[in-house]
Amino acid sequence: MVGVAILGFIMWVGLPLVIPALVFLLWLGSAELRDMLAKRGIELNMAFLRWGGLLMLVFSYPPLSTQYPGIPWREIALGLVLIGAFSYELLNGANIPRFAYSLMAFLYLPWMLGYFLLLRYHPYDDTLGIWTLTLPLLATFATDVGAYFIGRFFGRNKLAPTISPGKTVEGSIGGIASSFGVLLIYTSIVRHFYPESAFSLLQPLELFVFSLLLSLAAQLGDLTESMLKRYCGVKDSGNFLPGHGGLLDRMDSVLFAVPLAYYLLAIFYPV
């Protein structure tokens, strides 16, 4: 609950705290990826991952697109980073596995983190952006809680036994139901304060589809990180939170849910 309160405060303050928080997530998350993959003898290009990640965060800031519309800033950032990474390998031994895994890490972390900015300032209203970003965060939290308790008491059928033996089909369904219930209450509250927002257009069936997709994305993010940890032969991504694992263990689900929420809102409820 302390973490939720801190996250809420960061979102409420906005850019002065959001940017440092994302940079912190980028720096520590990339270190955890580096250390995990090192267990398999895999090297990452940390300059590509970190400094290219900073460029991606800068180019993800929505007012940039407002000031210069029609320019695909994030794609430009990705192109520049790829050119730099290719050039680095040409001058430093052409380590193709290092390039490939660094690209995977780049798409997994800084590319995904950029959507936090896009959603926080979508639709370019600071206050409404807080509510918008909270949507996938709540869906993820509700999914985790619902899946844990339903899976603990009613779980019988394994969901992905080779990747995460503790997860069950019943827990997954419980997470989906919990996500829908929480978002139903949440959107009703937002609709009261912002009757002209996209939230007011969401009908119960549409909201169920939204919550279903966000919940599945959160579970996919969780399983993806579990797969990565199993591949690297580690129990936790790090020791950022002693007894609770690393940073990536805490944010694996939202790394998938936040980008999906952005696309859903941008496609079906464009500004």
Coordinates of C-alpha atoms in Angstrom, one line a residue:
M1 CA 0.0 0.0 0.0
V2 CA 2.9 2.3 0.7
G3 CA 4.1 1.7 -2.9
V4 CA 0.7 2.6 -4.3
A5 CA 0.6 5.8 -2.3
I6 CA 4.1 6.8 -3.6
L7 CA 3.1 6.0 -7.1
G8 CA -0.1 8.0 -6.8
F9 CA 1.8 11.0 -5.4
I10 CA 4.3 10.9 -8.3
M11 CA 1.5 10.8 -10.9
W12 CA -0.3 13.7 -9.1
V13 CA 2.8 15.9 -9.1
G14 CA 3.5 15.2 -12.7
L15 CA 6.6 15.9 -14.8
P16 CA 9.0 17.0 -12.1
L17 CA 8.6 13.5 -10.5
V18 CA 7.5 11.4 -13.4
I19 CA 10.6 11.9 -15.4
P20 CA 13.1 11.1 -12.5
A21 CA 11.0 8.1 -11.6
L22 CA 11.1 6.7 -15.2
V23 CA 14.8 7.4 -15.4
F24 CA 15.3 5.5 -12.1
L25 CA 13.2 2.6 -13.4
L26 CA 15.3 2.6 -16.6
W27 CA 18.6 2.6 -14.8
L28 CA 17.8 0.0 -12.2
G29 CA 15.7 -2.2 -14.5
S30 CA 18.5 -2.3 -17.1
A31 CA 21.0 -3.3 -14.4
E32 CA 18.7 -6.2 -13.4
L33 CA 18.4 -7.3 -17.0
R34 CA 22.2 -7.2 -17.4
D35 CA 22.8 -9.2 -14.3
M36 CA 20.2 -11.8 -15.1
L37 CA 21.4 -12.4 -18.7
A38 CA 25.0 -12.5 -17.5
K39 CA 24.1 -15.8 -15.8
R40 CA 23.8 -17.2 -19.3
G41 CA 26.9 -15.5 -20.5
I42 CA 25.0 -12.9 -22.4
E43 CA 26.3 -9.4 -22.6
L44 CA 24.2 -6.3 -23.1
N45 CA 25.2 -3.0 -24.6
M46 CA 24.4 -0.8 -21.6
A47 CA 25.1 2.5 -23.4
F48 CA 22.6 1.5 -26.1
L49 CA 20.1 0.5 -23.5
R50 CA 20.4 3.4 -21.1
W51 CA 21.3 6.4 -23.1
G52 CA 19.1 5.3 -26.0
G53 CA 16.4 4.7 -23.4
L54 CA 16.8 8.3 -22.2
L55 CA 16.4 9.5 -25.8
M56 CA 13.2 7.4 -26.1
L57 CA 11.8 8.9 -23.0
V58 CA 12.5 12.4 -24.3
F59 CA 10.9 11.6 -27.6
S60 CA 7.9 10.1 -25.9
Y61 CA 6.9 13.3 -24.3
P62 CA 3.4 14.2 -25.8
P63 CA 3.8 18.0 -26.0
L64 CA 6.6 17.4 -28.5
S65 CA 4.1 15.9 -30.9
T66 CA 1.7 18.7 -30.1
Q67 CA 4.3 21.3 -31.0
Y68 CA 5.5 19.4 -34.1
P69 CA 2.5 17.3 -35.2
G70 CA 2.9 14.6 -37.8
I71 CA 6.4 13.6 -36.9
P72 CA 6.8 10.0 -35.6
W73 CA 9.2 11.0 -32.7
R74 CA 9.4 7.6 -31.0
E75 CA 10.1 5.8 -34.3
I76 CA 12.8 8.4 -35.0
A77 CA 14.4 7.7 -31.6
L78 CA 14.3 4.0 -32.3
G79 CA 15.9 4.5 -35.7
L80 CA 18.7 6.6 -34.2
V81 CA 19.4 4.2 -31.4
L82 CA 19.5 1.2 -33.9
I83 CA 21.9 3.1 -36.2
G84 CA 24.1 3.8 -33.1
A85 CA 24.0 0.2 -32.0
F86 CA 24.8 -1.2 -35.4
S87 CA 27.7 1.3 -35.7
Y88 CA 29.0 0.2 -32.3
E89 CA 29.0 -3.4 -33.3
L90 CA 30.8 -2.6 -36.6
L91 CA 33.6 -1.0 -34.6
N92 CA 33.7 -3.5 -31.7
G93 CA 33.8 -7.0 -33.0
A94 CA 30.3 -7.4 -34.5
N95 CA 28.8 -9.2 -31.5
I96 CA 25.5 -10.1 -33.0
P97 CA 24.1 -11.9 -29.9
R98 CA 24.9 -8.8 -27.9
F99 CA 23.1 -6.6 -30.4
A100 CA 20.1 -8.9 -30.5
Y101 CA 19.6 -9.2 -26.8
S102 CA 20.2 -5.5 -26.3
L103 CA 17.5 -4.8 -28.8
M104 CA 15.2 -7.2 -27.0
A105 CA 16.0 -5.4 -23.7
F106 CA 15.4 -2.0 -25.3
L107 CA 12.0 -2.9 -26.6
Y108 CA 11.1 -4.6 -23.2
L109 CA 12.1 -1.6 -21.0
P110 CA 12.7 1.9 -22.4
W111 CA 10.2 1.4 -25.3
M112 CA 7.5 0.3 -22.9
L113 CA 8.4 3.0 -20.3
G114 CA 7.7 5.7 -22.9
Y115 CA 4.1 4.7 -22.9
F116 CA 3.8 5.9 -19.2
L117 CA 4.5 9.4 -20.4
L118 CA 2.2 9.1 -23.4
L119 CA -0.6 7.9 -21.2
R120 CA 0.0 10.3 -18.4
Y121 CA -0.3 13.2 -20.8
H122 CA -3.0 11.7 -22.9
P123 CA -5.2 13.5 -24.0
Y124 CA -2.8 16.4 -23.1
D125 CA -4.7 17.2 -20.0
D126 CA -2.6 16.9 -16.9
T127 CA -5.5 16.2 -14.5
L128 CA -7.3 13.8 -16.8
G129 CA -4.0 12.1 -17.6
I130 CA -3.7 11.1 -13.9
W131 CA -7.0 9.2 -14.2
T132 CA -6.1 7.8 -17.6
L133 CA -2.7 6.3 -16.4
T134 CA -4.4 5.0 -13.3
L135 CA -6.7 2.8 -15.4
P136 CA -4.1 0.1 -16.4
L137 CA -2.4 0.4 -13.0
L138 CA -5.6 -0.4 -11.2
A139 CA -6.4 -3.2 -13.7
T140 CA -3.0 -4.7 -13.0
F141 CA -3.3 -4.4 -9.3
A142 CA -6.8 -5.9 -9.3
T143 CA -5.6 -8.8 -11.5
D144 CA -2.7 -9.6 -9.2
V145 CA -4.8 -9.6 -6.1
G146 CA -7.7 -11.5 -7.7
A147 CA -5.5 -14.1 -9.3
Y148 CA -3.6 -14.7 -6.0
F149 CA -6.6 -15.3 -3.8
I150 CA -8.7 -17.2 -6.3
G151 CA -5.8 -19.3 -7.3
R152 CA -4.8 -20.0 -3.7
F153 CA -8.2 -21.2 -2.6
F154 CA -9.7 -22.6 -5.8
G155 CA -6.7 -23.2 -8.2
R156 CA -6.6 -26.7 -9.6
N157 CA -5.4 -26.4 -13.3
K158 CA -2.0 -25.1 -14.0
L159 CA -1.8 -22.2 -16.4
A160 CA 1.8 -22.4 -17.5
P161 CA 3.5 -25.2 -15.5
T162 CA 6.8 -25.0 -17.3
I163 CA 7.1 -21.3 -16.8
S164 CA 5.3 -20.5 -13.5
P165 CA 4.0 -23.6 -11.7
G166 CA 2.2 -21.6 -9.1
K167 CA -0.2 -19.9 -11.5
T168 CA -3.6 -21.5 -12.3
V169 CA -6.3 -21.1 -14.8
E170 CA -8.8 -20.4 -12.0
G171 CA -6.5 -17.7 -10.7
S172 CA -6.3 -16.2 -14.2
I173 CA -10.1 -16.1 -14.4
G174 CA -10.3 -14.6 -10.9
G175 CA -7.9 -11.9 -11.9
I176 CA -10.0 -11.0 -15.0
A177 CA -13.2 -10.8 -12.9
S178 CA -11.5 -8.7 -10.2
S179 CA -10.1 -6.3 -12.8
F180 CA -13.6 -5.8 -14.3
G181 CA -15.1 -5.2 -10.9
V182 CA -12.5 -2.6 -9.9
L183 CA -12.6 -0.8 -13.3
L184 CA -16.4 -0.7 -13.2
I185 CA -16.3 1.2 -9.9
Y186 CA -13.3 3.3 -11.1
T187 CA -14.8 4.5 -14.4
S188 CA -18.1 5.4 -12.6
I189 CA -16.1 7.7 -10.4
V190 CA -14.2 9.3 -13.2
R191 CA -17.3 9.7 -15.3
H192 CA -18.9 11.7 -12.5
F193 CA -16.0 14.2 -12.5
Y194 CA -15.3 14.2 -16.3
P195 CA -18.5 13.6 -18.1
E196 CA -17.0 14.7 -21.4
S197 CA -14.1 12.2 -21.3
A198 CA -13.7 8.9 -23.0
F199 CA -14.6 7.2 -19.7
S200 CA -18.2 8.4 -20.2
L201 CA -18.4 6.6 -23.5
L202 CA -17.5 3.2 -22.0
Q203 CA -20.5 0.9 -21.8
P204 CA -20.4 -2.1 -19.5
L205 CA -19.7 -4.5 -22.4
E206 CA -16.9 -2.3 -23.8
L207 CA -15.5 -1.9 -20.3
F208 CA -15.5 -5.7 -19.8
V209 CA -13.5 -6.1 -23.1
F210 CA -11.1 -3.4 -21.9
S211 CA -10.6 -5.0 -18.5
L212 CA -10.3 -8.4 -20.1
L213 CA -7.5 -7.3 -22.5
L214 CA -5.7 -5.3 -19.8
S215 CA -5.9 -8.2 -17.4
L216 CA -4.5 -10.6 -20.0
A217 CA -1.8 -8.2 -20.9
A218 CA -0.8 -7.9 -17.2
Q219 CA -0.7 -11.7 -16.9
L220 CA 1.3 -12.0 -20.1
G221 CA 3.8 -9.5 -18.7
D222 CA 4.1 -11.5 -15.5
L223 CA 4.6 -14.8 -17.4
T224 CA 7.1 -13.1 -19.7
E225 CA 9.3 -12.1 -16.9
S226 CA 8.9 -15.5 -15.3
M227 CA 10.1 -17.0 -18.6
L228 CA 13.1 -14.7 -18.6
K229 CA 14.0 -15.6 -15.0
R230 CA 13.7 -19.3 -15.7
Y231 CA 15.9 -19.0 -18.8
C232 CA 18.5 -17.2 -16.7
G233 CA 18.2 -19.6 -13.8
V234 CA 17.3 -17.0 -11.2
K235 CA 14.5 -16.8 -8.7
D236 CA 14.2 -13.0 -8.6
S237 CA 15.2 -10.3 -11.0
G238 CA 17.2 -8.6 -8.3
N239 CA 17.2 -7.7 -4.6
F240 CA 15.8 -4.2 -4.8
L241 CA 13.1 -5.2 -2.3
P242 CA 14.7 -7.7 0.1
G243 CA 12.3 -10.6 0.5
H244 CA 10.1 -9.4 -2.4
G245 CA 12.5 -9.6 -5.4
G246 CA 13.7 -7.0 -7.8
L247 CA 12.3 -4.0 -9.5
L248 CA 11.2 -5.9 -12.6
D249 CA 9.4 -8.4 -10.4
R250 CA 7.2 -5.5 -9.2
M251 CA 6.6 -3.9 -12.6
D252 CA 6.5 -6.8 -15.0
S253 CA 2.7 -6.7 -15.4
V254 CA 2.4 -2.9 -16.0
L255 CA 5.1 -2.9 -18.7
F256 CA 2.5 -4.7 -20.9
A257 CA -0.7 -3.2 -19.6
V258 CA 0.2 0.5 -19.9
P259 CA 1.1 0.3 -23.6
L260 CA -2.1 -1.6 -24.4
A261 CA -4.2 0.9 -22.5
Y262 CA -2.7 3.7 -24.5
Y263 CA -3.4 1.9 -27.8
L264 CA -7.0 1.0 -26.8
L265 CA -7.8 4.6 -25.8
A266 CA -5.9 6.1 -28.8
I267 CA -7.6 3.8 -31.4
F268 CA -11.2 3.7 -30.0
Y269 CA -11.4 7.0 -28.3
P270 CA -9.1 9.4 -30.1
V271 CA -8.7 13.0 -28.9

